[in-house]
Amino acid sequence: MAHDFLSQILILLAGSLLVLSLVRRFKLPPILGYLLVGMVLGPHALGLVPSVTSVQVLAEIGVVFLVFTLGLEFSLGRMVAMKSEVLGIGGLQVLLCGLAFGGMAFAFGVHAGAAIVIGGALAMSSTAIVLRQLGDQMELTRTHARLALGILLFQDLAFAPLLALATALSVTGDVPGPLWLLSMAGRGLVALVVVLVVGRWLLRPLFREIAHHRSTEVFTLTVLFVSLLAAWATDRMGLSMALGGFLAGMLLAETEFKHQTEAVIKPFQDILLGLFFVSVGMLLDLRLLLTQLPLVLLLIAALLLIKATIVALVVRRFVPNNRKALRTAIAVSMGGEFGFALLTLLLRGDAVDHRIVQALLTAVALSMLLG
């Protein structure tokens, strides 16, 4: 098992080196290179890496490190000041997009519970792609970036109950009762309190003690441990690992070790985030794309246009600026990694025709490529 895993990772790294060299030469985005590697070497093409699960854990950790570094740019006070962006704009975006896409699925005969999951899945955006692009364009401090971040944070929160519903549908085919929603909300509140309280009281003394050793190795290990521990804690609470990583980064942003932390985490983030984009490319089925091309193109157009329109209208209500509303809408209009997770769970049950789910997966993946 370990031998096979290492072989597959080596194949992906070798392919990435080759393709990224070509991509850099033609001055194309690195994300495109990673997606091409996954698409060509994955199970739907050459099959040299037969399963996406071989890189999925490393890919998820890459996303955790990405949002961890983003959290370093946002203190707790700044997050409290962003409550209107998270709860207002983010909440309306998920609700309205979920209703629009879920209503369309229900109108085409999809079961009500599965329609809710599909609506929520298509409402999600790619945290990794959005933040990477905004960072590459040096726009993380701009107004539209803050609005996009608010939307992404609420999507992280909304992912937990949607995941519970999708899991229930994949196992029993039945929609769970209202108690599961209260349970998820309670776990989310507990996770938030634990991470914030423990982090505020322990992180600063811990890092001051580590700093006395003047050892880069010890400091790096501490940063990795803290970020992954927070991700593990929120994951165990039924929330996303990305949310824990963001909270850990936000807490460290209030210490004097912010810039040193950024420096040591970046190499890990870049490599593992590249594997995330490879895993996305591995989900693209070229044969399905060719046989269902009209349907897939229609789904992509509907996803991008409907989502961008809803986001622009929501943002325009809070920020009276058409340009900022449009830029925010374009930034978050593509599908996301959480949408993949939800749609993949639907493949395990019989709530939805698997051909429809595969077409949706392909459309979401291509929308991320276009993004």
mmCIF file of C-alpha atoms in Angstrom:
data_model
loop_
_atom_site.group_PDB
_atom_site.id
_atom_site.type_symbol
_atom_site.label_atom_id
_atom_site.label_comp_id
_atom_site.label_asym_id
_atom_site.label_seq_id
_atom_site.Cartn_x
_atom_site.Cartn_y
_atom_site.Cartn_z
ATOM 1 C CA MET A 1 0.000 0.000 0.000
ATOM 2 C CA ALA A 2 2.730 2.471 0.997
ATOM 3 C CA HIS A 3 4.761 1.473 -2.085
ATOM 4 C CA ASP A 4 1.799 2.164 -4.402
ATOM 5 C CA PHE A 5 1.074 5.492 -2.723
ATOM 6 C CA LEU A 6 4.692 6.644 -3.084
ATOM 7 C CA SER A 7 4.783 5.533 -6.715
ATOM 8 C CA GLN A 8 1.658 7.547 -7.528
ATOM 9 C CA ILE A 9 2.979 10.649 -5.771
ATOM 10 C CA LEU A 10 6.271 10.361 -7.692
ATOM 11 C CA ILE A 11 4.378 10.073 -10.987
ATOM 12 C CA LEU A 12 2.337 13.185 -10.172
ATOM 13 C CA LEU A 13 5.439 15.143 -9.111
ATOM 14 C CA ALA A 14 7.311 14.158 -12.283
ATOM 15 C CA GLY A 15 4.330 15.139 -14.438
ATOM 16 C CA SER A 16 3.978 18.414 -12.564
ATOM 17 C CA LEU A 17 7.643 19.289 -13.105
ATOM 18 C CA LEU A 18 7.369 18.684 -16.838
ATOM 19 C CA VAL A 19 4.045 20.437 -17.405
ATOM 20 C CA LEU A 20 4.777 23.405 -15.127
ATOM 21 C CA SER A 21 8.044 24.041 -16.974
ATOM 22 C CA LEU A 22 6.069 24.311 -20.218
ATOM 23 C CA VAL A 23 3.339 26.406 -18.585
ATOM 24 C CA ARG A 24 5.884 28.856 -17.176
ATOM 25 C CA ARG A 25 7.595 29.145 -20.555
ATOM 26 C CA PHE A 26 4.326 30.194 -22.196
ATOM 27 C CA LYS A 27 3.452 32.443 -19.203
ATOM 28 C CA LEU A 28 0.221 30.575 -18.393
ATOM 29 C CA PRO A 29 -1.276 30.259 -14.864
ATOM 30 C CA PRO A 30 0.316 27.434 -12.803
ATOM 31 C CA ILE A 31 -3.197 26.266 -11.840
ATOM 32 C CA LEU A 32 -3.783 25.308 -15.480
ATOM 33 C CA GLY A 33 -0.659 23.140 -15.436
ATOM 34 C CA TYR A 34 -1.701 21.284 -12.290
ATOM 35 C CA LEU A 35 -5.193 20.653 -13.687
ATOM 36 C CA LEU A 36 -3.727 19.273 -16.924
ATOM 37 C CA VAL A 37 -1.442 16.923 -14.972
ATOM 38 C CA GLY A 38 -4.363 15.498 -13.027
ATOM 39 C CA MET A 39 -6.555 15.232 -16.110
ATOM 40 C CA VAL A 40 -3.931 13.407 -18.214
ATOM 41 C CA LEU A 41 -2.475 11.107 -15.545
ATOM 42 C CA GLY A 42 -5.762 10.468 -13.720
ATOM 43 C CA PRO A 43 -8.175 7.524 -13.895
ATOM 44 C CA HIS A 44 -10.151 8.932 -16.848
ATOM 45 C CA ALA A 45 -7.155 9.268 -19.221
ATOM 46 C CA LEU A 46 -3.808 7.419 -18.981
ATOM 47 C CA GLY A 47 -4.727 5.921 -15.606
ATOM 48 C CA LEU A 48 -1.169 6.102 -14.234
ATOM 49 C CA VAL A 49 -2.739 7.336 -10.985
ATOM 50 C CA PRO A 50 -5.933 5.261 -10.800
ATOM 51 C CA SER A 51 -7.581 6.903 -7.775
ATOM 52 C CA VAL A 52 -7.936 10.484 -6.581
ATOM 53 C CA THR A 53 -7.978 9.268 -2.964
ATOM 54 C CA SER A 54 -4.216 8.742 -3.149
ATOM 55 C CA VAL A 55 -3.638 12.503 -3.084
ATOM 56 C CA GLN A 56 -6.868 13.725 -1.490
ATOM 57 C CA VAL A 57 -5.576 14.003 2.085
ATOM 58 C CA LEU A 58 -2.470 15.935 1.024
ATOM 59 C CA ALA A 59 -4.650 18.139 -1.178
ATOM 60 C CA GLU A 60 -6.977 18.969 1.736
ATOM 61 C CA ILE A 61 -3.973 19.887 3.894
ATOM 62 C CA GLY A 62 -2.815 22.219 1.128
ATOM 63 C CA VAL A 63 -6.143 24.064 1.299
ATOM 64 C CA VAL A 64 -5.812 24.225 5.113
ATOM 65 C CA PHE A 65 -2.410 25.910 4.777
ATOM 66 C CA LEU A 66 -3.821 28.321 2.190
ATOM 67 C CA VAL A 67 -6.627 29.555 4.426
ATOM 68 C CA PHE A 68 -4.222 29.532 7.394
ATOM 69 C CA THR A 69 -2.028 32.106 5.637
ATOM 70 C CA LEU A 70 -5.140 34.079 4.751
ATOM 71 C CA GLY A 71 -6.183 34.050 8.406
ATOM 72 C CA LEU A 72 -2.839 35.685 9.226
ATOM 73 C CA GLU A 73 -4.117 38.754 7.351
ATOM 74 C CA PHE A 74 -7.264 39.041 9.478
ATOM 75 C CA SER A 75 -7.308 39.742 13.205
ATOM 76 C CA LEU A 76 -10.278 38.812 15.399
ATOM 77 C CA GLY A 77 -11.339 42.458 15.565
ATOM 78 C CA ARG A 78 -11.333 42.688 11.789
ATOM 79 C CA MET A 79 -13.450 39.546 11.524
ATOM 80 C CA VAL A 80 -16.024 40.986 13.938
ATOM 81 C CA ALA A 81 -16.103 44.087 11.771
ATOM 82 C CA MET A 82 -16.793 41.820 8.744
ATOM 83 C CA LYS A 83 -19.936 40.276 10.218
ATOM 84 C CA SER A 84 -22.135 41.961 7.612
ATOM 85 C CA GLU A 85 -20.052 40.490 4.780
ATOM 86 C CA VAL A 86 -20.086 36.976 6.277
ATOM 87 C CA LEU A 87 -23.634 36.748 7.623
ATOM 88 C CA GLY A 88 -25.314 39.225 5.309
ATOM 89 C CA ILE A 89 -23.719 38.833 1.891
ATOM 90 C CA GLY A 90 -22.440 35.281 2.429
ATOM 91 C CA GLY A 91 -25.713 34.074 3.929
ATOM 92 C CA LEU A 92 -27.837 35.532 1.149
ATOM 93 C CA GLN A 93 -25.502 34.168 -1.525
ATOM 94 C CA VAL A 94 -25.729 30.589 -0.250
ATOM 95 C CA LEU A 95 -29.480 30.820 0.360
ATOM 96 C CA LEU A 96 -30.423 32.353 -3.004
ATOM 97 C CA CYS A 97 -28.014 30.258 -5.083
ATOM 98 C CA GLY A 98 -29.120 27.135 -3.244
ATOM 99 C CA LEU A 99 -32.768 27.927 -3.886
ATOM 100 C CA ALA A 100 -32.147 28.683 -7.557
ATOM 101 C CA PHE A 101 -30.079 25.582 -8.372
ATOM 102 C CA GLY A 102 -31.988 23.318 -6.002
ATOM 103 C CA GLY A 103 -35.307 24.524 -7.433
ATOM 104 C CA MET A 104 -34.117 23.742 -10.951
ATOM 105 C CA ALA A 105 -33.054 20.229 -9.886
ATOM 106 C CA PHE A 106 -36.400 19.652 -8.151
ATOM 107 C CA ALA A 107 -38.265 20.864 -11.241
ATOM 108 C CA PHE A 108 -36.449 18.194 -13.287
ATOM 109 C CA GLY A 109 -37.650 15.449 -10.972
ATOM 110 C CA VAL A 110 -34.817 15.195 -8.424
ATOM 111 C CA HIS A 111 -35.811 14.145 -4.895
ATOM 112 C CA ALA A 112 -36.276 17.130 -2.532
ATOM 113 C CA GLY A 113 -33.426 16.175 -0.193
ATOM 114 C CA ALA A 114 -31.025 15.553 -3.086
ATOM 115 C CA ALA A 115 -32.126 18.827 -4.707
ATOM 116 C CA ILE A 116 -31.107 20.690 -1.541
ATOM 117 C CA VAL A 117 -27.673 19.040 -1.659
ATOM 118 C CA ILE A 118 -27.253 19.860 -5.363
ATOM 119 C CA GLY A 119 -28.307 23.459 -4.754
ATOM 120 C CA GLY A 120 -25.840 23.799 -1.894
ATOM 121 C CA ALA A 121 -23.055 22.108 -3.863
ATOM 122 C CA LEU A 122 -23.433 24.492 -6.806
ATOM 123 C CA ALA A 123 -23.619 27.479 -4.435
ATOM 124 C CA MET A 124 -20.072 26.688 -3.221
ATOM 125 C CA SER A 125 -17.017 28.423 -4.669
ATOM 126 C CA SER A 126 -13.377 27.322 -4.698
ATOM 127 C CA THR A 127 -11.594 28.852 -1.722
ATOM 128 C CA ALA A 128 -8.251 27.696 -3.134
ATOM 129 C CA ILE A 129 -8.715 29.225 -6.592
ATOM 130 C CA VAL A 130 -10.307 32.485 -5.445
ATOM 131 C CA LEU A 131 -7.659 33.220 -2.816
ATOM 132 C CA ARG A 132 -4.789 32.117 -5.050
ATOM 133 C CA GLN A 133 -5.925 34.383 -7.882
ATOM 134 C CA LEU A 134 -6.538 37.363 -5.612
ATOM 135 C CA GLY A 135 -3.123 36.834 -4.043
ATOM 136 C CA ASP A 136 -1.368 36.541 -7.412
ATOM 137 C CA GLN A 137 -3.058 39.774 -8.521
ATOM 138 C CA MET A 138 -2.067 41.530 -5.240
ATOM 139 C CA GLU A 139 -5.730 42.279 -4.502
ATOM 140 C CA LEU A 140 -6.268 40.616 -1.095
ATOM 141 C CA THR A 141 -6.659 44.024 0.565
ATOM 142 C CA ARG A 142 -9.189 45.348 -1.963
ATOM 143 C CA THR A 143 -12.902 45.741 -1.219
ATOM 144 C CA HIS A 144 -14.060 43.025 -3.611
ATOM 145 C CA ALA A 145 -11.542 40.594 -2.044
ATOM 146 C CA ARG A 146 -12.985 41.266 1.424
ATOM 147 C CA LEU A 147 -16.507 40.699 0.086
ATOM 148 C CA ALA A 148 -15.415 37.469 -1.620
ATOM 149 C CA LEU A 149 -13.779 36.311 1.610
ATOM 150 C CA GLY A 150 -17.013 36.930 3.521
ATOM 151 C CA ILE A 151 -18.890 34.760 1.024
ATOM 152 C CA LEU A 152 -16.269 31.988 1.230
ATOM 153 C CA LEU A 153 -16.346 31.967 5.031
ATOM 154 C CA PHE A 154 -20.113 31.536 5.145
ATOM 155 C CA GLN A 155 -19.836 28.745 2.589
ATOM 156 C CA ASP A 156 -17.433 26.987 4.979
ATOM 157 C CA LEU A 157 -20.050 27.260 7.719
ATOM 158 C CA ALA A 158 -22.881 26.106 5.446
ATOM 159 C CA PHE A 159 -20.875 23.104 4.279
ATOM 160 C CA ALA A 160 -21.292 21.261 7.607
ATOM 161 C CA PRO A 161 -25.115 20.820 7.560
ATOM 162 C CA LEU A 162 -25.077 20.143 3.814
ATOM 163 C CA LEU A 163 -22.459 17.447 4.376
ATOM 164 C CA ALA A 164 -24.615 15.854 7.073
ATOM 165 C CA LEU A 165 -27.620 15.826 4.738
ATOM 166 C CA ALA A 166 -25.605 14.402 1.816
ATOM 167 C CA THR A 167 -24.165 11.683 4.071
ATOM 168 C CA ALA A 168 -27.623 10.720 5.306
ATOM 169 C CA LEU A 169 -28.911 10.497 1.740
ATOM 170 C CA SER A 170 -25.966 8.352 0.634
ATOM 171 C CA VAL A 171 -26.452 5.899 3.513
ATOM 172 C CA THR A 172 -30.204 5.654 4.053
ATOM 173 C CA GLY A 173 -31.747 7.685 1.253
ATOM 174 C CA ASP A 174 -33.847 9.553 3.849
ATOM 175 C CA VAL A 175 -33.719 13.195 4.909
ATOM 176 C CA PRO A 176 -32.729 13.488 8.616
ATOM 177 C CA GLY A 177 -34.958 15.231 11.144
ATOM 178 C CA PRO A 178 -34.490 18.733 12.631
ATOM 179 C CA LEU A 179 -32.401 17.462 15.551
ATOM 180 C CA TRP A 180 -29.342 16.978 13.307
ATOM 181 C CA LEU A 181 -29.364 20.691 12.442
ATOM 182 C CA LEU A 182 -29.374 21.657 16.129
ATOM 183 C CA SER A 183 -26.570 19.165 16.726
ATOM 184 C CA MET A 184 -24.450 20.604 13.923
ATOM 185 C CA ALA A 185 -25.047 24.167 15.125
ATOM 186 C CA GLY A 186 -24.091 23.201 18.668
ATOM 187 C CA ARG A 187 -20.899 21.487 17.559
ATOM 188 C CA GLY A 188 -19.980 24.466 15.433
ATOM 189 C CA LEU A 189 -20.410 26.857 18.369
ATOM 190 C CA VAL A 190 -18.364 24.628 20.675
ATOM 191 C CA ALA A 191 -15.567 24.352 18.088
ATOM 192 C CA LEU A 192 -15.471 28.115 17.636
ATOM 193 C CA VAL A 193 -15.334 28.804 21.376
ATOM 194 C CA VAL A 194 -12.671 26.143 22.022
ATOM 195 C CA VAL A 195 -10.379 27.320 19.229
ATOM 196 C CA LEU A 196 -10.747 31.004 20.157
ATOM 197 C CA VAL A 197 -10.387 30.594 23.935
ATOM 198 C CA VAL A 198 -7.564 28.059 23.863
ATOM 199 C CA GLY A 199 -5.786 29.932 21.112
ATOM 200 C CA ARG A 200 -5.991 33.304 22.826
ATOM 201 C CA TRP A 201 -4.664 31.993 26.153
ATOM 202 C CA LEU A 202 -2.074 29.495 24.939
ATOM 203 C CA LEU A 203 -0.730 30.538 21.537
ATOM 204 C CA ARG A 204 1.152 33.685 22.518
ATOM 205 C CA PRO A 205 2.928 32.105 25.551
ATOM 206 C CA LEU A 206 3.687 28.988 23.471
ATOM 207 C CA PHE A 207 5.284 30.903 20.621
ATOM 208 C CA ARG A 208 7.237 33.152 22.997
ATOM 209 C CA GLU A 209 8.715 30.067 24.618
ATOM 210 C CA ILE A 210 9.527 28.548 21.213
ATOM 211 C CA ALA A 211 11.128 31.822 20.089
ATOM 212 C CA HIS A 212 13.570 31.640 23.018
ATOM 213 C CA HIS A 213 15.110 28.507 21.485
ATOM 214 C CA ARG A 214 16.022 30.490 18.333
ATOM 215 C CA SER A 215 15.496 27.337 16.265
ATOM 216 C CA THR A 216 13.849 27.617 12.850
ATOM 217 C CA GLU A 217 13.179 23.882 12.874
ATOM 218 C CA VAL A 218 11.295 23.978 16.180
ATOM 219 C CA PHE A 219 9.354 27.071 15.145
ATOM 220 C CA THR A 220 8.343 25.457 11.823
ATOM 221 C CA LEU A 221 7.178 22.282 13.569
ATOM 222 C CA THR A 222 5.144 24.358 16.012
ATOM 223 C CA VAL A 223 3.417 26.270 13.213
ATOM 224 C CA LEU A 224 2.581 23.017 11.398
ATOM 225 C CA PHE A 225 1.286 21.456 14.602
ATOM 226 C CA VAL A 226 -0.921 24.418 15.540
ATOM 227 C CA SER A 227 -2.464 24.795 12.071
ATOM 228 C CA LEU A 228 -3.164 21.074 11.656
ATOM 229 C CA LEU A 229 -4.427 20.729 15.239
ATOM 230 C CA ALA A 230 -7.003 23.471 14.653
ATOM 231 C CA ALA A 231 -8.028 21.837 11.351
ATOM 232 C CA TRP A 232 -8.348 18.468 13.096
ATOM 233 C CA ALA A 233 -10.457 19.994 15.881
ATOM 234 C CA THR A 234 -13.015 21.579 13.551
ATOM 235 C CA ASP A 235 -13.074 18.440 11.392
ATOM 236 C CA ARG A 236 -13.855 16.305 14.456
ATOM 237 C CA MET A 237 -16.663 18.716 15.280
ATOM 238 C CA GLY A 238 -18.221 18.032 11.877
ATOM 239 C CA LEU A 239 -17.051 21.309 10.327
ATOM 240 C CA SER A 240 -14.540 21.877 7.537
ATOM 241 C CA MET A 241 -10.795 21.544 8.105
ATOM 242 C CA ALA A 242 -10.352 24.839 6.261
ATOM 243 C CA LEU A 243 -12.344 26.686 8.939
ATOM 244 C CA GLY A 244 -9.969 25.463 11.660
ATOM 245 C CA GLY A 245 -6.950 26.509 9.635
ATOM 246 C CA PHE A 246 -8.403 29.973 9.119
ATOM 247 C CA LEU A 247 -9.163 30.409 12.844
ATOM 248 C CA ALA A 248 -5.607 29.361 13.784
ATOM 249 C CA GLY A 249 -4.138 31.860 11.335
ATOM 250 C CA MET A 250 -6.457 34.594 12.593
ATOM 251 C CA LEU A 251 -5.318 34.018 16.178
ATOM 252 C CA LEU A 252 -1.624 34.085 15.235
ATOM 253 C CA ALA A 253 -2.250 37.344 13.362
ATOM 254 C CA GLU A 254 -2.635 39.033 16.756
ATOM 255 C CA THR A 255 0.851 37.966 17.873
ATOM 256 C CA GLU A 256 4.262 39.361 17.023
ATOM 257 C CA PHE A 257 5.141 36.169 15.120
ATOM 258 C CA LYS A 258 2.849 36.799 12.150
ATOM 259 C CA HIS A 259 5.510 37.466 9.490
ATOM 260 C CA GLN A 260 7.816 34.677 10.657
ATOM 261 C CA THR A 261 4.878 32.263 10.485
ATOM 262 C CA GLU A 262 4.092 33.328 6.907
ATOM 263 C CA ALA A 263 7.669 32.650 5.857
ATOM 264 C CA VAL A 264 7.847 29.086 7.214
ATOM 265 C CA ILE A 265 4.406 27.915 6.040
ATOM 266 C CA LYS A 266 4.559 29.133 2.436
ATOM 267 C CA PRO A 267 6.721 26.308 0.951
ATOM 268 C CA PHE A 268 4.379 23.656 2.385
ATOM 269 C CA GLN A 269 1.340 25.581 1.170
ATOM 270 C CA ASP A 270 2.567 25.930 -2.425
ATOM 271 C CA ILE A 271 3.478 22.258 -2.870
ATOM 272 C CA LEU A 272 0.382 20.760 -1.238
ATOM 273 C CA LEU A 273 -1.944 23.265 -2.882
ATOM 274 C CA GLY A 274 -0.524 22.160 -6.227
ATOM 275 C CA LEU A 275 -1.597 18.608 -5.359
ATOM 276 C CA PHE A 276 -5.083 19.925 -4.644
ATOM 277 C CA PHE A 277 -5.384 21.268 -8.182
ATOM 278 C CA VAL A 278 -4.009 17.972 -9.502
ATOM 279 C CA SER A 279 -6.780 16.142 -7.616
ATOM 280 C CA VAL A 280 -9.356 18.439 -9.234
ATOM 281 C CA GLY A 281 -7.984 17.618 -12.680
ATOM 282 C CA MET A 282 -8.228 13.900 -11.898
ATOM 283 C CA LEU A 283 -11.992 14.243 -11.548
ATOM 284 C CA LEU A 284 -12.394 15.410 -15.144
ATOM 285 C CA ASP A 285 -13.705 12.619 -17.387
ATOM 286 C CA LEU A 286 -12.846 13.498 -20.989
ATOM 287 C CA ARG A 287 -15.032 10.701 -22.377
ATOM 288 C CA LEU A 288 -18.049 12.006 -20.477
ATOM 289 C CA LEU A 289 -17.248 15.517 -21.656
ATOM 290 C CA LEU A 290 -17.344 14.370 -25.282
ATOM 291 C CA THR A 291 -20.509 12.242 -25.001
ATOM 292 C CA GLN A 292 -22.443 14.821 -22.955
ATOM 293 C CA LEU A 293 -20.838 17.981 -24.295
ATOM 294 C CA PRO A 294 -24.075 19.959 -24.942
ATOM 295 C CA LEU A 295 -25.413 19.172 -21.442
ATOM 296 C CA VAL A 296 -22.098 19.975 -19.755
ATOM 297 C CA LEU A 297 -21.765 23.295 -21.617
ATOM 298 C CA LEU A 298 -25.330 24.214 -20.663
ATOM 299 C CA LEU A 299 -24.611 23.394 -17.006
ATOM 300 C CA ILE A 300 -21.419 25.488 -17.032
ATOM 301 C CA ALA A 301 -23.208 28.468 -18.560
ATOM 302 C CA ALA A 302 -26.088 28.187 -16.086
ATOM 303 C CA LEU A 303 -23.717 27.878 -13.121
ATOM 304 C CA LEU A 304 -21.556 30.861 -14.037
ATOM 305 C CA LEU A 305 -24.336 33.207 -15.193
ATOM 306 C CA ILE A 306 -26.913 32.483 -12.491
ATOM 307 C CA LYS A 307 -24.363 32.517 -9.692
ATOM 308 C CA ALA A 308 -22.656 35.694 -10.882
ATOM 309 C CA THR A 309 -26.006 37.453 -11.291
ATOM 310 C CA ILE A 310 -27.187 36.514 -7.798
ATOM 311 C CA VAL A 311 -23.873 37.511 -6.177
ATOM 312 C CA ALA A 312 -23.787 40.843 -8.023
ATOM 313 C CA LEU A 313 -27.353 41.676 -6.925
ATOM 314 C CA VAL A 314 -26.657 40.683 -3.306
ATOM 315 C CA VAL A 315 -23.406 42.659 -3.113
ATOM 316 C CA ARG A 316 -25.029 45.659 -4.810
ATOM 317 C CA ARG A 317 -27.586 45.763 -2.012
ATOM 318 C CA PHE A 318 -24.837 46.128 0.632
ATOM 319 C CA VAL A 319 -22.224 48.045 -1.395
ATOM 320 C CA PRO A 320 -23.617 50.704 -3.776
ATOM 321 C CA ASN A 321 -20.906 50.224 -6.375
ATOM 322 C CA ASN A 322 -21.575 48.321 -9.589
ATOM 323 C CA ARG A 323 -17.896 47.718 -10.363
ATOM 324 C CA LYS A 324 -17.146 46.169 -6.969
ATOM 325 C CA ALA A 325 -20.291 44.061 -7.150
ATOM 326 C CA LEU A 326 -19.325 42.763 -10.591
ATOM 327 C CA ARG A 327 -15.734 41.974 -9.585
ATOM 328 C CA THR A 328 -16.923 40.100 -6.509
ATOM 329 C CA ALA A 329 -19.434 38.147 -8.609
ATOM 330 C CA ILE A 330 -16.793 37.145 -11.157
ATOM 331 C CA ALA A 331 -14.366 36.085 -8.404
ATOM 332 C CA VAL A 332 -16.758 33.571 -6.788
ATOM 333 C CA SER A 333 -18.843 32.477 -9.793
ATOM 334 C CA MET A 334 -17.068 29.147 -10.379
ATOM 335 C CA GLY A 335 -17.749 25.904 -8.522
ATOM 336 C CA GLY A 336 -15.676 24.700 -5.593
ATOM 337 C CA GLU A 337 -13.985 21.845 -3.793
ATOM 338 C CA PHE A 338 -16.807 21.569 -1.243
ATOM 339 C CA GLY A 339 -19.239 21.138 -4.126
ATOM 340 C CA PHE A 340 -17.144 18.176 -5.296
ATOM 341 C CA ALA A 341 -17.371 16.586 -1.852
ATOM 342 C CA LEU A 342 -21.163 16.936 -1.720
ATOM 343 C CA LEU A 343 -21.752 15.686 -5.263
ATOM 344 C CA THR A 344 -19.393 12.748 -4.750
ATOM 345 C CA LEU A 345 -21.481 11.597 -1.778
ATOM 346 C CA LEU A 346 -24.560 11.511 -4.025
ATOM 347 C CA LEU A 347 -22.758 8.956 -6.212
ATOM 348 C CA ARG A 348 -22.797 6.499 -3.294
ATOM 349 C CA GLY A 349 -26.585 6.279 -3.140
ATOM 350 C CA ASP A 350 -29.516 6.106 -5.522
ATOM 351 C CA ALA A 351 -31.110 9.472 -4.745
ATOM 352 C CA VAL A 352 -29.979 10.942 -8.090
ATOM 353 C CA ASP A 353 -29.193 9.417 -11.490
ATOM 354 C CA HIS A 354 -25.412 8.940 -11.514
ATOM 355 C CA ARG A 355 -25.142 10.283 -15.067
ATOM 356 C CA ILE A 356 -26.565 13.610 -13.882
ATOM 357 C CA VAL A 357 -24.130 13.761 -10.971
ATOM 358 C CA GLN A 358 -21.175 12.969 -13.248
ATOM 359 C CA ALA A 359 -22.242 15.737 -15.630
ATOM 360 C CA LEU A 360 -22.484 18.152 -12.688
ATOM 361 C CA LEU A 361 -19.026 17.119 -11.455
ATOM 362 C CA THR A 362 -17.543 17.735 -14.901
ATOM 363 C CA ALA A 363 -19.307 21.107 -15.189
ATOM 364 C CA VAL A 364 -18.045 22.211 -11.763
ATOM 365 C CA ALA A 365 -14.489 21.120 -12.591
ATOM 366 C CA LEU A 366 -14.498 22.984 -15.916
ATOM 367 C CA SER A 367 -15.946 26.089 -14.250
ATOM 368 C CA MET A 368 -12.966 26.023 -11.860
ATOM 369 C CA LEU A 369 -10.660 25.716 -14.866
ATOM 370 C CA LEU A 370 -12.319 28.755 -16.477
ATOM 371 C CA GLY A 371 -12.104 30.626 -13.183
#
